[in-house]
Amino acid sequence: MNLKELSALLGLSQTTVSRALNDYPEVSEATRRRVKEAARANNYTPNTRAKGLATGRSMAIGHVIPISTRHEIVNPIFADFIAGAGEIYTAGNYDMLLSVVPDVDEERTYRTLAARGSVDGVILHGPHADDRRIPLLRELGLPFVVHGRAGHEEDSYSWVDVNNTRAFRRATDFLLDLGHRRIALVNGLESMDFARRRRAGYEAALKARGITPDPALMRSEEMTEDYGWRAARDMLADENPPTAFAVSSMLTAIGVRRAIGDAGLEMGRDVSVVIHDDVLSYLKNGGDIPIFTAARSSVHEAGRLCAEMLLRIIAEPAPATPRHLLLESELVIGSSTGPAPTG
Amino acid sequence: MNLKELSALLGLSQTTVSRALNDYPEVSEATRRRVKEAARANNYTPNTRAKGLATGRSMAIGHVIPISTRHEIVNPIFADFIAGAGEIYTAGNYDMLLSVVPDVDEERTYRTLAARGSVDGVILHGPHADDRRIPLLRELGLPFVVHGRAGHEEDSYSWVDVNNTRAFRRATDFLLDLGHRRIALVNGLESMDFARRRRAGYEAALKARGITPDPALMRSEEMTEDYGWRAARDMLADENPPTAFAVSSMLTAIGVRRAIGDAGLEMGRDVSVVIHDDVLSYLKNGGDIPIFTAARSSVHEAGRLCAEMLLRIIAEPAPATPRHLLLESELVIGSSTGPAPTG
DNA sequence: CCGATTATCCAAAGCGCTTTGGAAATCTCC
DNA sequence: GGAGATTTCCAAAGCGCTTTGGATAATCGG
């Protein structure tokens, strides 16, 4: 069923039917009701492509998911982020277009997306410290929101980010307050902006207590379980092992916990662990009592907020000033932390 | 830059330019080269919507991701599956359209997808034992491939599935060979087809050795870490605890391991664990030596295969006979299994 | 060198929708 | 009752592409 058929059926012109359906005022209430009723009855929905062609809008938002060619890893937070964003798109009658591309092809993907006009805007994932995609998107004139920030010129584009620096500052402070002095940082890839900020928070906390950060206690890698295990195993085997770990993701922390167990130690008693918890739906941080003491910030919620911000930007008539949203994480105390062992 | 502008620039008609770009034979090689060169130089890419409108195809594949309203969970295998499928779509010049919807709205979503003509086909995720979406899609005339199977009429639609029954039959046999007699099943939701098959394999193995499956040793839930922990904790606290667990996912098994540790036991010595491993990119089963003994089958690969099958079906002129692909998982021996403790 | 192929290109219609610029019908008010 | 305002509807153009049905130019056999 298309517009032509529907209007023939109703004995009205396509114009009137279209206007009735799109709530234009030039049509009487009686006609509008009759048209809408017929549309529902005949299961009529306007063809997306035709509508898009006529309006010049695609009613779709693009997400480009880069596959790291070196690591072949899909970021596990991705599913929950998408779920959050997807809710907003569905509510706003937008589609979500996903492109899974090797990270080296990303630039080309954005160019094609813009040239084809297949999306009205994009969400930028996983910004690097100085991300080339940001100037590219600006050049392409494609509205976008960054999930996270790049190091420079934060004011010149729109973003939604967690206060990573403060989160790790607080987490580290918490460990310091418990008497820990040798605190390890099991960080994400420090080519990523969020990881740099977390390290900055970690180092600031140490320095504020007169402790010089020890490079032997810092790791930076893609945040897998295996990485957490290796990092913790190696550091614990050291002659001067850490008594606490600040870990960038729950998954990595599960590996850290495994290494602690393998070393015959007990988490929360012999070794403390604080983590950043993205509140992934399939990886809840325990039930009533959290397993891990954590700086908690929902990535699902971040997805919603990014999507909302982007749709708002697209709806604006003129390209207005960039929007920013800095989310604060919440520190929850679990059973993975305790006073530093004495002696 | 659009077709009109490009052809004006070249002094050719739109027809010729279009034909040159789409490799029609009615245009000379010299002209074709000239046109393609100009297209590249001017960064011309045909508008998706216009092309779709003219050809009647959308060059997009839909994935409907249901959010369980009861559990609010996104299946963690999803990211890797999508990544696999996405590779194929990108290579075949298809887009991927994602709809994240509450499971109760799924039917409506498929109807709209079909009415709007926004996709040329869909992948059906997580089929239930008797899935209503399959007849719906057939009714809508939308080409589709099921990732998994529904209980009935397997021959009447196309699917890609793992041999779940055999996988759990073998895994359970492996435990039985090690002398285990009280083997627990920590299964996924048994409203899902895959979970039913896994249970069938598990029970068949037990029965073949004259063991009656004990309902007290069987659990069925959404496969989270927390669930694994609760299930194992409860069963281990029983007066007649299991000596081994067959677990439906790695994430759940991580919870099982946690419970084993909490109970003061050691995995692989006191309690054995076999799992189904989907080879998620961010959740590798250890390095050289697998942590868990596992029936392994890559969901990333399954994504690729589903996508390939669907594109092939779409490319077919007439709706041909359904295609099927039954993948066998590989049993890998890790350090989570050992002989049943005696006495 | 001429009619018949063949190679090369083009004008225009059409995909399903929105939207501009009226026209016809109804209403308003003196 | 009729000029003007208002309501209600419509024909047709246009969005950017593909494709049908020619037209024109180049090539060929005899």
XYZ file of C-alpha atoms (C1' of nucleotides) in Angstrom:
746
model
C 0.000 0.000 0.000
C 1.429 3.373 -1.022
C 0.186 6.941 -0.949
C -1.288 6.772 -4.403
C -3.330 3.710 -3.641
C -4.423 5.020 -0.296
C -5.614 8.328 -1.688
C -7.410 6.616 -4.545
C -9.133 4.465 -1.982
C -10.215 7.534 -0.054
C -11.141 9.554 -3.095
C -8.713 12.285 -2.034
C -5.587 13.689 -3.585
C -2.157 12.569 -2.473
C -1.553 16.070 -1.190
C -4.449 15.969 1.193
C -3.673 12.510 2.447
C -0.038 13.397 3.014
C -1.024 16.548 4.865
C -3.583 14.757 6.940
C -1.048 12.188 8.023
C 1.652 14.712 8.797
C -0.620 16.926 10.867
C -0.607 19.937 8.625
C -3.322 22.445 9.517
C -4.727 22.745 5.989
C -6.994 19.786 6.381
C -10.252 19.445 8.297
C -10.409 17.373 11.439
C -13.008 15.101 9.958
C -10.863 14.320 6.912
C -7.788 13.858 9.038
C -9.511 11.293 11.196
C -10.866 9.476 8.216
C -7.426 9.388 6.572
C -5.599 8.238 9.671
C -8.154 5.564 10.252
C -7.777 4.274 6.707
C -3.995 4.341 6.986
C -4.096 2.218 10.108
C -6.636 -0.161 8.656
C -4.582 -0.697 5.520
C -1.318 -0.908 7.379
C 0.100 2.023 5.454
C 3.490 3.431 6.421
C 5.262 5.901 4.180
C 8.249 4.538 2.351
C 11.391 5.710 4.112
C 13.443 6.273 1.008
C 10.789 8.232 -0.818
C 10.104 10.347 2.203
C 13.798 10.899 2.742
C 14.311 11.848 -0.855
C 11.501 14.366 -0.709
C 12.453 15.905 2.602
C 16.198 15.732 2.220
C 16.492 13.991 5.547
C 17.254 10.371 6.185
C 15.840 10.005 9.689
C 18.788 7.818 10.553
C 21.769 8.182 12.849
C 25.088 6.542 12.057
C 27.358 4.710 14.448
C 30.715 3.720 13.096
C 32.176 0.875 15.083
C 35.878 0.603 14.465
C 37.433 -2.823 14.697
C 40.925 -2.420 15.972
C 43.049 -4.097 13.326
C 45.705 -4.859 15.892
C 43.425 -6.281 18.533
C 40.336 -7.399 16.613
C 38.212 -6.423 19.543
C 34.746 -5.028 19.814
C 34.407 -2.822 22.810
C 32.146 -4.665 25.248
C 30.474 -1.484 26.447
C 29.213 -1.050 22.945
C 26.119 -3.243 23.240
C 24.779 -1.367 26.218
C 25.577 2.015 24.761
C 23.729 1.130 21.571
C 20.790 -0.142 23.555
C 20.519 3.165 25.366
C 20.843 5.231 22.221
C 18.465 2.945 20.369
C 15.667 3.632 22.816
C 15.875 7.317 22.032
C 16.039 6.761 18.299
C 13.010 4.520 18.356
C 11.090 7.073 20.378
C 12.086 9.835 17.983
C 11.310 7.751 14.897
C 14.928 7.538 13.860
C 16.727 4.525 12.525
C 20.183 3.482 13.604
C 22.729 2.712 10.943
C 25.721 0.693 12.001
C 28.974 0.424 10.114
C 31.522 -2.040 11.330
C 34.817 -1.119 9.756
C 38.505 -1.751 10.317
C 39.768 1.338 12.089
C 42.021 2.213 9.176
C 38.968 2.632 6.922
C 37.087 4.869 9.295
C 37.740 8.132 7.516
C 36.489 6.763 4.222
C 33.386 5.454 5.923
C 32.479 8.860 7.280
C 33.030 10.434 3.893
C 30.753 7.964 2.175
C 28.142 8.312 4.878
C 28.116 12.044 4.271
C 28.222 11.847 0.476
C 25.467 9.255 0.290
C 23.395 11.236 2.696
C 22.466 8.057 4.484
C 22.439 9.625 7.934
C 21.442 12.930 9.503
C 24.169 12.729 12.114
C 26.629 10.435 13.823
C 27.851 9.472 17.249
C 31.599 9.343 17.569
C 32.861 6.464 19.683
C 36.062 6.064 21.602
C 37.822 9.343 20.907
C 41.594 9.287 20.919
C 43.726 11.837 22.653
C 43.819 13.974 19.548
C 41.207 12.642 17.264
C 41.338 13.295 13.532
C 37.729 12.319 13.063
C 36.517 15.453 14.785
C 37.885 17.933 12.253
C 36.825 15.534 9.520
C 33.208 15.500 10.635
C 33.208 19.238 10.957
C 34.580 19.524 7.431
C 31.881 17.172 6.167
C 29.218 19.257 7.844
C 27.724 16.187 9.487
C 26.179 16.890 12.894
C 27.808 14.762 15.582
C 28.162 14.134 19.279
C 31.275 12.614 20.783
C 30.949 9.989 23.463
C 33.932 11.128 25.447
C 36.291 13.932 24.595
C 39.454 14.448 22.652
C 42.283 16.259 24.323
C 42.038 19.573 22.537
C 39.440 22.223 21.828
C 36.745 20.681 23.927
C 34.547 23.683 23.426
C 34.419 23.405 19.683
C 32.251 20.302 19.455
C 29.469 18.607 21.374
C 30.191 15.788 23.765
C 28.907 13.670 26.611
C 31.589 12.387 28.936
C 32.185 10.981 32.383
C 34.479 12.886 34.682
C 37.185 10.272 34.412
C 39.821 12.333 36.137
C 37.712 12.927 39.185
C 36.553 9.293 39.248
C 40.083 7.982 39.434
C 41.171 10.721 41.760
C 38.480 9.664 44.199
C 39.078 5.961 43.747
C 42.770 6.389 44.397
C 42.103 8.675 47.356
C 39.858 5.996 48.764
C 42.685 3.466 48.605
C 45.133 5.954 50.074
C 42.750 6.599 52.950
C 42.765 2.883 53.642
C 46.491 3.118 54.084
C 47.585 1.728 50.733
C 50.797 3.214 49.397
C 51.729 0.919 46.560
C 48.746 1.255 44.253
C 48.848 -0.149 40.761
C 47.006 1.295 37.782
C 45.639 -1.216 35.307
C 44.509 1.241 32.698
C 42.950 1.051 29.259
C 44.859 1.994 26.129
C 46.396 5.353 26.814
C 46.026 6.430 23.236
C 42.432 6.858 24.278
C 41.412 10.089 25.881
C 39.487 8.516 28.766
C 42.518 6.473 29.798
C 44.746 9.539 29.883
C 42.326 11.336 32.119
C 42.077 8.369 34.443
C 45.795 8.230 34.755
C 45.873 11.954 35.428
C 43.413 11.498 38.292
C 45.386 8.586 39.658
C 48.675 10.459 39.551
C 47.200 13.598 41.026
C 45.921 11.662 44.025
C 49.293 10.050 44.596
C 51.206 13.289 44.241
C 48.880 15.077 46.626
C 50.143 12.634 49.277
C 53.734 13.015 48.269
C 53.928 9.691 46.475
C 55.797 9.536 43.196
C 53.949 7.361 40.674
C 55.983 4.248 39.961
C 56.082 3.230 36.283
C 56.468 -0.380 37.387
C 52.943 -0.197 38.748
C 51.276 1.132 35.637
C 49.918 -0.811 32.708
C 48.004 0.279 29.653
C 46.308 -2.099 27.245
C 43.063 -3.061 25.612
C 40.772 -3.927 28.510
C 40.327 -7.687 28.345
C 40.077 -10.216 31.132
C 43.309 -11.806 30.080
C 45.139 -8.496 30.261
C 43.989 -7.954 33.844
C 45.212 -11.383 34.766
C 48.628 -10.916 33.179
C 49.107 -7.466 34.613
C 48.205 -8.462 38.152
C 50.113 -11.734 37.999
C 53.304 -9.960 36.947
C 53.019 -7.161 39.450
C 52.159 -9.474 42.332
C 55.185 -11.606 41.526
C 57.389 -8.555 41.888
C 59.680 -8.159 44.883
C 57.762 -5.099 45.968
C 54.196 -5.892 44.959
C 51.278 -3.492 45.103
C 48.698 -3.852 47.866
C 45.962 -2.331 45.747
C 44.836 -2.009 42.158
C 42.870 0.685 40.399
C 41.391 -1.023 37.348
C 39.769 0.587 34.341
C 37.067 -1.958 33.678
C 35.118 -4.668 35.375
C 36.184 -7.280 32.864
C 39.828 -6.503 33.429
C 39.227 -6.552 37.161
C 37.832 -10.057 36.872
C 41.204 -11.028 35.452
C 42.936 -9.206 38.288
C 40.820 -11.127 40.756
C 41.784 -14.370 39.081
C 45.465 -13.526 39.400
C 45.013 -12.611 43.044
C 43.394 -15.989 43.648
C 46.128 -17.773 41.704
C 48.715 -16.094 43.933
C 46.991 -17.579 46.967
C 45.802 -14.188 48.143
C 42.354 -12.942 48.969
C 40.799 -9.914 47.358
C 39.559 -7.405 49.883
C 41.856 -8.699 52.598
C 45.340 -9.111 51.151
C 44.851 -7.018 48.055
C 42.340 -4.262 47.399
C 40.758 -3.460 44.057
C 38.761 -0.465 42.882
C 37.328 -0.347 39.419
C 35.454 1.757 36.991
C 32.030 0.171 36.509
C 30.083 0.902 33.349
C 27.039 -0.916 34.724
C 26.812 -3.342 31.835
C 23.538 -5.197 31.849
C 25.080 -8.646 31.636
C 27.868 -7.883 34.056
C 26.307 -6.480 37.172
C 28.633 -5.657 39.987
C 27.136 -8.233 42.355
C 23.739 -8.124 43.924
C 22.989 -6.132 47.057
C 26.585 -5.909 48.151
C 28.799 -4.887 45.249
C 31.679 -7.222 44.585
C 33.997 -4.445 43.591
C 34.372 -1.038 45.113
C 33.686 1.062 42.046
C 33.308 4.427 40.431
C 29.993 3.726 38.782
C 28.580 5.390 35.705
C 26.065 3.788 33.402
C 27.074 3.538 29.770
C 23.485 2.730 28.875
C 22.503 6.104 30.253
C 25.383 7.715 28.376
C 23.977 6.203 25.194
C 20.609 7.751 25.876
C 22.126 11.136 26.612
C 24.314 11.155 23.520
C 21.361 10.265 21.338
C 19.146 12.906 22.922
C 21.782 15.558 22.472
C 22.320 14.634 18.841
C 18.635 14.657 17.968
C 18.317 18.030 19.620
C 21.233 19.383 17.612
C 19.735 18.072 14.391
C 16.370 19.602 15.210
C 17.914 23.024 15.694
C 17.405 25.353 12.775
C 20.854 26.921 12.761
C 24.079 25.257 13.848
C 24.164 26.549 17.400
C 26.913 26.507 19.972
C 28.220 23.073 20.982
C 26.632 21.307 23.936
C 28.482 19.548 26.716
C 27.498 17.129 29.407
C 29.928 16.026 32.084
C 28.606 13.133 34.134
C 29.881 12.425 37.600
C 30.374 8.844 38.637
C 29.265 7.547 41.983
C 31.648 5.757 44.327
C 30.117 2.564 45.676
C 31.856 0.540 48.330
C 32.074 -3.172 47.743
C 33.912 -6.028 49.349
C 36.997 -5.778 47.188
C 38.679 -3.156 49.353
C 40.019 -3.151 52.860
C 42.757 -1.598 54.975
C 46.268 -2.013 53.683
C 47.886 -5.067 55.266
C 50.410 -3.994 57.886
C 53.962 -5.220 57.914
C 27.925 16.581 -5.851
C 25.092 14.680 -7.499
C 24.595 12.876 -10.793
C 23.286 15.935 -12.563
C 26.243 18.059 -11.595
C 28.713 15.336 -12.375
C 27.291 14.693 -15.828
C 27.164 18.425 -16.563
C 30.795 18.607 -15.576
C 31.665 15.780 -17.939
C 29.447 16.984 -20.764
C 27.605 13.675 -20.732
C 24.031 12.707 -20.020
C 22.997 11.347 -16.659
C 22.176 8.080 -18.362
C 25.662 7.565 -19.636
C 27.292 8.529 -16.386
C 25.023 6.221 -14.414
C 25.732 3.380 -16.808
C 29.427 3.975 -16.752
C 29.494 3.861 -12.962
C 27.342 0.762 -12.717
C 29.377 -1.170 -15.257
C 26.731 -1.466 -17.914
C 28.147 -2.592 -21.262
C 26.571 0.192 -23.329
C 29.394 2.589 -22.673
C 32.896 2.666 -24.097
C 35.864 1.798 -21.970
C 37.391 5.203 -22.492
C 34.267 6.993 -21.312
C 33.890 4.650 -18.395
C 37.394 5.373 -17.208
C 36.906 9.080 -17.623
C 33.639 8.989 -15.670
C 34.962 6.869 -12.851
C 37.981 9.069 -12.578
C 35.856 12.180 -12.322
C 33.585 10.533 -9.770
C 36.546 9.709 -7.585
C 38.079 13.133 -7.994
C 34.850 14.876 -7.051
C 34.086 12.490 -4.265
C 30.813 11.499 -5.850
C 28.769 8.701 -4.311
C 25.206 8.069 -5.381
C 22.570 9.070 -2.893
C 21.329 5.953 -1.147
C 17.727 7.005 -0.932
C 17.451 8.043 -4.549
C 19.135 4.885 -5.707
C 16.942 2.812 -3.462
C 13.833 4.517 -4.681
C 14.778 3.918 -8.278
C 15.845 0.311 -7.854
C 13.266 -0.717 -5.291
C 15.998 -2.080 -3.051
C 17.305 -0.571 0.118
C 20.715 -2.232 0.293
C 20.281 -2.576 4.010
C 19.822 -5.502 6.359
C 17.830 -5.191 9.540
C 18.716 -6.540 12.950
C 16.049 -6.254 15.575
C 17.539 -6.401 19.031
C 14.913 -7.202 21.584
C 15.373 -5.816 25.049
C 13.911 -8.246 27.489
C 11.419 -6.177 29.426
C 11.770 -8.477 32.393
C 15.521 -8.548 32.494
C 16.573 -5.368 30.700
C 19.529 -7.188 29.293
C 21.386 -6.947 26.049
C 22.813 -10.262 25.045
C 26.597 -9.928 25.368
C 27.251 -12.096 22.353
C 25.506 -9.487 20.329
C 28.476 -7.175 19.796
C 30.639 -9.897 18.344
C 27.875 -11.289 16.176
C 27.193 -7.863 14.745
C 30.859 -7.337 14.105
C 31.030 -10.526 12.092
C 27.911 -9.782 10.102
C 29.006 -6.187 9.609
C 32.176 -7.264 7.837
C 30.115 -9.087 5.248
C 27.684 -6.220 4.800
C 30.474 -3.732 4.316
C 32.099 -5.982 1.755
C 28.791 -6.425 -0.080
C 27.967 -2.722 0.053
C 25.068 -3.242 2.399
C 24.157 -1.117 5.374
C 23.109 -2.514 8.696
C 19.986 -1.151 10.289
C 19.581 -1.740 13.987
C 16.341 -1.510 15.906
C 16.511 -1.777 19.650
C 13.012 -2.487 20.885
C 11.300 -3.882 23.953
C 10.547 -7.500 23.129
C 6.817 -6.869 23.319
C 7.052 -4.428 20.398
C 9.013 -6.742 18.178
C 6.178 -7.774 15.928
C 5.224 -4.212 15.189
C 8.837 -3.399 14.411
C 9.038 -6.103 11.789
C 5.804 -4.959 10.244
C 6.986 -1.380 9.973
C 10.345 -2.472 8.627
C 8.549 -4.354 5.876
C 5.968 -1.648 5.134
C 8.544 1.108 5.008
C 10.755 -1.003 2.827
C 13.746 0.078 4.834
C 15.520 -3.265 4.593
C 15.984 -6.013 2.038
C 16.116 -8.719 4.679
C 16.601 -9.394 8.360
C 18.518 -11.605 10.726
C 16.429 -13.158 13.448
C 18.174 -13.306 16.806
C 17.632 -15.594 19.739
C 14.801 -17.810 18.531
C 12.465 -19.183 21.147
C 11.338 -22.759 21.266
C 8.367 -21.972 19.082
C 8.960 -18.587 17.636
C 6.084 -16.472 16.352
C 8.406 -14.197 14.454
C 9.159 -16.871 11.892
C 5.635 -17.176 10.487
C 5.343 -13.405 10.733
C 8.390 -12.811 8.573
C 7.206 -15.346 6.077
C 3.841 -13.614 5.932
C 5.559 -10.273 5.401
C 7.601 -11.725 2.583
C 10.804 -10.393 4.069
C 13.833 -12.612 3.386
C 15.430 -13.732 6.636
C 17.968 -16.020 8.242
C 17.605 -17.279 11.784
C 20.627 -17.373 14.038
C 19.676 -20.581 15.794
C 16.556 -22.609 15.246
C 13.053 -22.771 16.569
C 11.737 -26.124 17.659
C 9.430 -26.837 14.771
C 9.582 -27.020 11.002
C 13.285 -26.509 10.742
C 13.194 -27.203 7.050
C 10.815 -24.401 6.236
C 13.183 -21.502 6.836
C 16.896 -20.727 6.586
C 19.120 -20.899 9.625
C 22.671 -21.056 10.918
C 23.058 -22.848 14.211
C 25.556 -24.590 16.445
C 24.956 -28.205 17.273
C 24.062 -27.414 20.864
C 22.802 -30.865 21.681
C 25.983 -32.542 20.578
C 28.125 -29.899 22.292
C 26.528 -30.533 25.664
C 26.405 -34.238 25.098
C 30.149 -34.255 24.587
C 30.869 -31.856 27.428
C 28.831 -33.964 29.826
C 30.414 -37.161 28.541
C 33.784 -35.622 29.202
C 32.852 -35.011 32.828
C 31.396 -38.483 33.162
C 34.604 -39.973 31.794
C 36.454 -38.137 34.536
C 34.323 -39.986 37.058
C 31.874 -37.229 37.905
C 28.393 -38.443 38.741
C 26.728 -35.402 40.237
C 26.915 -32.911 37.406
C 25.000 -29.653 37.552
C 23.583 -27.826 34.554
C 23.696 -24.050 34.732
C 21.713 -23.355 31.607
C 20.404 -20.284 29.820
C 16.726 -19.437 29.692
C 14.958 -22.580 28.612
C 12.335 -20.649 26.731
C 15.166 -20.281 24.232
C 15.667 -23.019 21.721
C 19.421 -23.306 22.205
C 18.999 -23.863 25.941
C 16.508 -26.656 25.376
C 18.879 -28.414 23.052
C 21.726 -28.079 25.493
C 19.658 -29.598 28.209
C 18.676 -32.410 25.865
C 22.356 -33.172 25.224
C 23.143 -33.047 28.926
C 20.291 -35.357 29.853
C 21.032 -37.787 27.045
C 24.619 -38.167 28.261
C 23.495 -38.839 31.818
C 20.835 -41.292 30.808
C 23.246 -43.195 28.594
C 25.172 -43.970 31.780
C 22.085 -44.849 33.712
C 22.003 -41.632 35.698
C 18.644 -39.978 36.258
C 18.911 -36.202 35.851
C 18.329 -34.530 39.207
C 16.118 -31.410 39.044
C 17.974 -30.045 42.066
C 21.062 -29.785 39.884
C 19.515 -27.846 37.050
C 19.088 -24.113 36.710
C 17.777 -21.966 33.895
C 18.096 -18.188 33.776
C 19.387 -15.258 31.810
C 23.123 -15.848 31.559
C 24.704 -13.244 33.793
C 27.707 -13.489 36.058
C 25.569 -12.997 39.098
C 23.300 -15.864 38.119
C 26.261 -18.235 37.852
C 27.413 -17.191 41.281
C 24.017 -17.661 42.896
C 23.378 -20.979 41.209
C 26.738 -22.462 42.174
C 26.668 -21.030 45.687
C 23.295 -22.602 46.385
C 24.113 -25.949 44.894
C 27.486 -26.165 46.597
C 25.839 -25.435 49.951
C 23.556 -28.412 49.441
C 24.013 -31.558 51.479
C 24.807 -33.522 48.355
C 26.657 -30.985 46.226
C 27.684 -31.476 42.604
C 31.307 -32.189 41.785
C 31.029 -30.641 38.339
C 29.171 -27.947 36.438
C 28.186 -27.682 32.812
C 27.681 -23.985 32.210
C 26.034 -22.313 29.251
C 28.242 -19.252 28.992
C 31.641 -17.999 29.932
C 30.230 -15.052 31.828
C 28.036 -17.287 33.930
C 30.986 -19.594 34.480
C 32.980 -16.686 35.862
C 30.266 -16.394 38.481
C 30.438 -20.116 39.118
C 34.167 -19.833 39.610
C 33.627 -17.017 42.067
C 31.217 -19.139 44.088
C 33.650 -22.038 44.058
C 36.342 -19.750 45.422
C 33.987 -18.325 48.023
C 33.242 -21.858 49.186
C 36.937 -22.374 49.798
C 37.218 -24.843 46.958
C 39.483 -24.908 43.957
C 38.207 -25.094 40.421
C 39.761 -27.964 38.461
C 40.653 -29.874 41.606
C 37.648 -29.913 43.910
C 35.061 -28.913 41.380
C 35.160 -29.228 37.604
C 33.581 -26.837 35.138
C 32.898 -27.153 31.429
C 31.382 -24.293 29.489
C 30.113 -23.244 26.154
C 32.529 -20.647 24.801
C 31.319 -18.187 22.180
C 34.864 -16.875 21.694
C 33.935 -13.285 22.473
C 36.682 -10.915 21.517
C 36.878 -9.214 24.881
C 36.464 -12.379 26.874
C 39.082 -14.798 25.636
C 39.224 -18.135 27.364
C 42.748 -17.619 28.675
C 45.923 -17.475 26.655
C 47.771 -20.608 25.558
C 46.171 -22.838 28.157
C 42.417 -22.309 28.238
C 41.035 -21.487 31.648
C 37.856 -23.391 31.071
C 37.366 -26.678 29.368
C 34.930 -25.628 26.700
C 32.790 -26.455 23.735
C 33.997 -23.659 21.526
C 32.171 -22.054 18.646
C 32.790 -18.522 17.459
C 29.778 -16.254 17.411
C 31.730 -13.791 15.305
C 32.018 -16.466 12.653
C 28.321 -17.260 13.036
C 27.606 -13.599 12.309
C 29.607 -13.785 9.121
C 27.883 -16.958 8.020
C 24.382 -15.660 8.717
C 25.101 -12.491 6.776
C 26.572 -14.404 3.851
C 23.614 -16.720 3.711
C 21.147 -13.854 3.807
C 22.875 -11.884 1.058
C 22.922 -14.999 -1.066
C 19.209 -15.547 -0.521
C 18.461 -11.951 -1.441
C 20.564 -12.202 -4.575
C 18.629 -15.226 -5.760
C 16.066 -14.473 -8.440
C 13.313 -16.754 -7.142
C 12.671 -17.684 -3.541
C 14.535 -20.968 -3.498
C 14.597 -23.735 -0.931
C 15.744 -22.773 2.564
C 19.404 -23.103 3.429
C 20.788 -24.629 6.598
C 24.158 -24.616 8.283
C 24.866 -26.676 11.360
C 28.172 -25.807 12.961
C 30.012 -28.210 15.191
C 31.756 -26.880 18.244
C 35.212 -27.953 19.207
C 35.993 -29.348 22.640
C 39.073 -27.720 24.122
C 40.581 -28.935 27.381
C 41.415 -26.303 29.933
C 42.438 -26.318 33.542
C 38.939 -26.154 34.947
C 38.374 -29.903 34.813
C 39.919 -32.825 36.628
C 39.053 -36.270 37.976
C 36.127 -36.455 40.336
C 37.345 -36.233 43.920
C 37.156 -39.646 45.563
C 35.324 -40.214 48.826
C 30.400 3.560 -51.580
C 25.999 2.173 -49.580
C 22.670 -0.299 -46.621
C 23.004 -2.842 -42.378
C 25.048 -3.564 -37.966
C 27.035 -2.158 -33.957
C 28.758 0.980 -30.653
C 27.773 5.014 -28.141
C 25.104 8.210 -26.160
C 20.640 10.749 -24.828
C 15.645 12.405 -23.453
C 12.196 11.339 -20.597
C 9.489 8.507 -17.533
C 9.101 6.705 -13.125
C 10.245 5.198 -8.102
C 6.846 7.312 -3.576
C 6.850 10.999 -1.184
C 6.534 16.390 0.150
C 5.397 20.965 -0.967
C 4.378 25.111 -3.779
C 0.989 27.759 -5.812
C -3.533 27.853 -6.829
C -8.687 26.861 -7.370
C -13.136 25.864 -5.593
C -16.232 25.900 -1.901
C -17.802 27.779 2.360
C -18.249 31.407 5.637
C -18.437 36.321 7.344
C -20.229 40.638 7.713
C -22.480 44.727 6.444
C -26.827 39.257 -1.482
C -22.209 39.840 -2.649
C -17.095 41.203 -1.920
C -13.573 39.513 0.796
C -11.667 36.235 4.015
C -11.212 31.554 5.231
C -11.390 26.735 4.791
C -10.594 22.710 2.169
C -8.760 20.457 -1.319
C -5.884 19.559 -5.722
C -2.410 19.457 -9.907
C 2.116 19.392 -10.744
C 6.959 20.001 -9.796
C 10.834 18.160 -7.707
C 14.032 15.172 -4.598
C 18.434 11.977 -7.197
C 18.658 8.058 -9.180
C 17.749 3.927 -12.821
C 16.018 2.341 -17.050
C 13.239 2.112 -21.306
C 13.065 3.269 -25.895
C 15.246 5.721 -29.263
C 18.620 8.667 -31.998
C 23.104 9.378 -33.874
C 27.691 8.172 -35.168
C 31.023 4.760 -36.301
C 32.057 0.325 -38.545
C 31.581 -3.344 -41.818
C 30.614 -6.519 -45.667
C 30.186 -6.775 -50.411
